[in-house]
Amino acid sequence: VTALADYLGRGRFATDDFQQCRLRDFRRAWNIARDNGDDIPGLDHFVHSATGARVAGFIVSVNVRAAPGGWVNGIAFRATADEIAILDRREANYDRIEVTKLIAPAPGGRVWVYRGKAVAEARYAQGVAAGTAMINSAYHTVVHLAFESHGADFLADYLASTDPPKVPLCPLPRSAEP
């Protein structure tokens, strides 16, 4: 939560600005990707740690997917319209969808989740078929640690509601150079 607050320029969240919750009828999967060969303004690409050369392949991210009867845990937090705009720009591989009626406990107010775009799921499938899909191991660790920071039970719920990756984890340093 601290890293998110920093990213949004808050410094920190007040205790009543966020809560642990569950989103029903979804499950997490590592099943969206972006093509690391694409030059996207404002977005770093990944390089080989040994050579510094740009990695040819598809970089995989975590996602939520529809799964009737399933659930995922997470954090619901209050956000201003400006903060939502910041998140919309950052989450360019995702569509923001309203899930207010699927959240428990109900946080009071509208709730959205970011779900991978169909094109991002297609890129994942393309990368898997070509054998060039991979997860940045540092990103995988950050996701794991974020859930772990809320306690052992929260981490256990994350692991129980997340399909394990089907592609390799690789150390992939970032480079802003095109």
Coordinates of C-alpha atoms in Angstrom, one line a residue:
V1 CA 0.0 0.0 0.0
T2 CA 2.9 2.3 0.7
A3 CA 4.4 2.0 -2.8
L4 CA 0.9 2.7 -4.3
A5 CA 0.5 5.8 -2.1
D6 CA 3.9 7.0 -3.2
Y7 CA 3.1 6.4 -6.8
L8 CA -0.1 8.4 -6.5
G9 CA 1.8 11.2 -4.8
R10 CA 0.1 10.8 -1.4
G11 CA 3.0 9.7 0.6
R12 CA 0.8 7.4 2.5
F13 CA -2.8 6.2 2.9
A14 CA -4.8 7.0 6.0
T15 CA -5.9 3.8 7.8
D16 CA -9.5 4.2 6.7
D17 CA -8.6 4.9 3.0
F18 CA -8.1 1.2 2.2
Q19 CA -9.4 -2.3 3.3
Q20 CA -8.7 -5.9 2.5
C21 CA -11.5 -7.4 0.5
R22 CA -12.5 -10.2 -1.9
L23 CA -13.7 -10.0 -5.4
R24 CA -16.1 -12.8 -6.3
D25 CA -16.4 -14.6 -9.6
F26 CA -12.8 -13.9 -10.6
R27 CA -9.5 -15.7 -10.5
R28 CA -5.9 -14.4 -11.0
A29 CA -3.7 -15.6 -13.8
W30 CA -0.4 -14.6 -15.4
N31 CA -1.9 -14.4 -18.8
I32 CA -1.5 -11.0 -20.4
A33 CA 1.6 -9.6 -22.1
R34 CA 3.2 -6.7 -24.0
D35 CA 5.6 -7.1 -26.9
N36 CA 9.0 -5.9 -25.6
G37 CA 9.9 -4.9 -29.2
D38 CA 7.2 -2.2 -29.2
D39 CA 8.4 1.3 -28.4
I40 CA 5.7 2.8 -26.2
P41 CA 6.2 6.4 -25.1
G42 CA 6.8 6.7 -21.4
L43 CA 7.3 2.9 -21.0
D44 CA 10.6 1.2 -20.4
H45 CA 11.6 -1.9 -22.2
F46 CA 13.5 -4.9 -20.8
V47 CA 17.1 -5.9 -21.5
H48 CA 19.3 -9.0 -21.0
S49 CA 21.1 -8.6 -17.7
A50 CA 24.4 -9.9 -19.2
T51 CA 24.5 -8.0 -22.5
G52 CA 22.1 -5.0 -22.1
A53 CA 20.5 -5.9 -25.4
R54 CA 16.7 -5.6 -25.7
V55 CA 14.9 -8.8 -24.9
A56 CA 13.0 -10.1 -27.9
G57 CA 9.7 -11.5 -26.5
F58 CA 6.6 -10.9 -24.6
I59 CA 6.7 -9.6 -21.0
V60 CA 3.9 -11.2 -19.0
S61 CA 1.9 -9.6 -16.2
V62 CA -0.7 -10.7 -13.6
N63 CA -4.3 -10.4 -14.4
V64 CA -7.8 -11.2 -13.2
R65 CA -10.1 -13.3 -15.3
A66 CA -13.8 -14.2 -15.0
A67 CA -14.3 -17.4 -13.0
P68 CA -17.8 -18.0 -11.8
G69 CA -17.7 -19.2 -8.3
G70 CA -14.1 -18.1 -7.9
W71 CA -12.6 -15.2 -5.9
V72 CA -9.5 -13.1 -5.5
N73 CA -8.3 -11.1 -2.6
G74 CA -7.0 -7.6 -2.8
I75 CA -7.0 -4.1 -1.4
A76 CA -9.8 -1.6 -2.1
F77 CA -8.8 2.0 -1.6
R78 CA -10.3 5.4 -2.0
A79 CA -9.1 7.3 -5.0
T80 CA -9.7 10.7 -6.4
A81 CA -10.6 11.3 -10.0
D82 CA -7.0 12.5 -10.6
E83 CA -5.6 9.3 -9.1
I84 CA -7.9 7.2 -11.2
A85 CA -6.6 9.0 -14.3
I86 CA -3.0 8.2 -13.2
L87 CA -3.9 4.6 -12.7
D88 CA -5.6 4.4 -16.1
R89 CA -2.4 5.7 -17.8
R90 CA -0.3 3.2 -15.9
E91 CA -2.5 0.2 -16.5
A92 CA -2.6 0.6 -20.3
N93 CA -2.7 -3.1 -20.8
Y94 CA -5.9 -3.3 -18.8
D95 CA -9.5 -2.2 -19.0
R96 CA -11.0 -0.7 -15.8
I97 CA -14.3 -2.4 -15.1
E98 CA -16.8 -1.7 -12.3
V99 CA -17.2 -4.6 -9.8
T100 CA -18.9 -2.8 -6.9
K101 CA -21.6 -5.5 -6.4
L102 CA -18.9 -8.3 -6.4
I103 CA -16.8 -6.9 -3.5
A104 CA -17.0 -8.2 0.1
P105 CA -17.0 -6.5 2.5
A106 CA -18.6 -3.7 0.6
P107 CA -16.3 -0.7 1.0
G108 CA -19.0 2.0 0.4
G109 CA -18.7 3.6 -3.0
R110 CA -18.0 2.5 -6.5
V111 CA -15.2 -0.1 -7.0
W112 CA -13.2 -0.9 -10.1
V113 CA -10.7 -3.6 -11.0
Y114 CA -8.2 -3.6 -13.9
R115 CA -8.7 -6.6 -16.1
G116 CA -6.4 -7.4 -19.0
K117 CA -7.4 -6.2 -22.4
A118 CA -8.3 -8.9 -25.0
V119 CA -5.3 -7.8 -27.1
A120 CA -3.0 -8.3 -24.1
E121 CA -4.3 -11.8 -23.6
A122 CA -3.7 -12.4 -27.4
R123 CA -0.1 -11.2 -27.0
Y124 CA 0.3 -13.7 -24.2
A125 CA -1.0 -16.5 -26.3
Q126 CA 1.3 -15.4 -29.1
G127 CA 4.3 -15.3 -26.8
V128 CA 3.5 -18.8 -25.4
A129 CA 3.1 -20.3 -28.9
A130 CA 6.5 -18.8 -29.9
G131 CA 8.2 -19.8 -26.7
T132 CA 9.1 -16.1 -26.0
A133 CA 6.8 -15.2 -23.1
M134 CA 8.4 -14.5 -19.8
I135 CA 7.8 -12.8 -16.5
N136 CA 10.3 -10.3 -15.0
S137 CA 11.3 -12.1 -11.8
A138 CA 11.6 -8.8 -10.0
Y139 CA 8.0 -8.0 -10.8
H140 CA 6.8 -11.4 -9.7
T141 CA 8.6 -10.9 -6.4
V142 CA 7.1 -7.5 -5.9
V143 CA 3.6 -8.9 -6.4
H144 CA 4.3 -11.7 -3.9
L145 CA 5.8 -9.3 -1.3
A146 CA 2.9 -6.9 -1.7
F147 CA 0.5 -9.6 -0.6
E148 CA 2.8 -10.9 2.0
S149 CA 3.1 -7.4 3.6
H150 CA -0.6 -7.8 4.7
G151 CA 0.1 -11.0 6.6
A152 CA 0.4 -14.7 6.2
D153 CA -3.3 -15.3 5.7
F154 CA -3.5 -12.6 3.0
L155 CA -0.6 -14.2 1.2
A156 CA -2.1 -17.7 1.5
D157 CA -5.3 -16.3 -0.1
Y158 CA -3.3 -14.8 -2.9
L159 CA -1.6 -18.1 -3.6
A160 CA -4.9 -20.0 -3.4
S161 CA -6.6 -17.6 -5.8
T162 CA -3.8 -17.3 -8.4
D163 CA -2.9 -19.7 -11.1
P164 CA 0.8 -20.4 -11.1
P165 CA 2.8 -18.9 -14.0
K166 CA 3.1 -21.1 -17.1
V167 CA 6.1 -19.2 -18.5
P168 CA 9.6 -18.8 -17.1
L169 CA 10.6 -16.1 -14.6
C170 CA 13.7 -14.2 -15.8
P171 CA 15.8 -11.4 -14.4
L172 CA 15.0 -8.5 -16.7
P173 CA 16.5 -5.1 -16.0
R174 CA 14.6 -2.1 -17.3
S175 CA 16.0 0.4 -19.8
A176 CA 14.3 3.6 -20.9
E177 CA 16.5 3.7 -24.0
P178 CA 14.6 2.8 -27.2

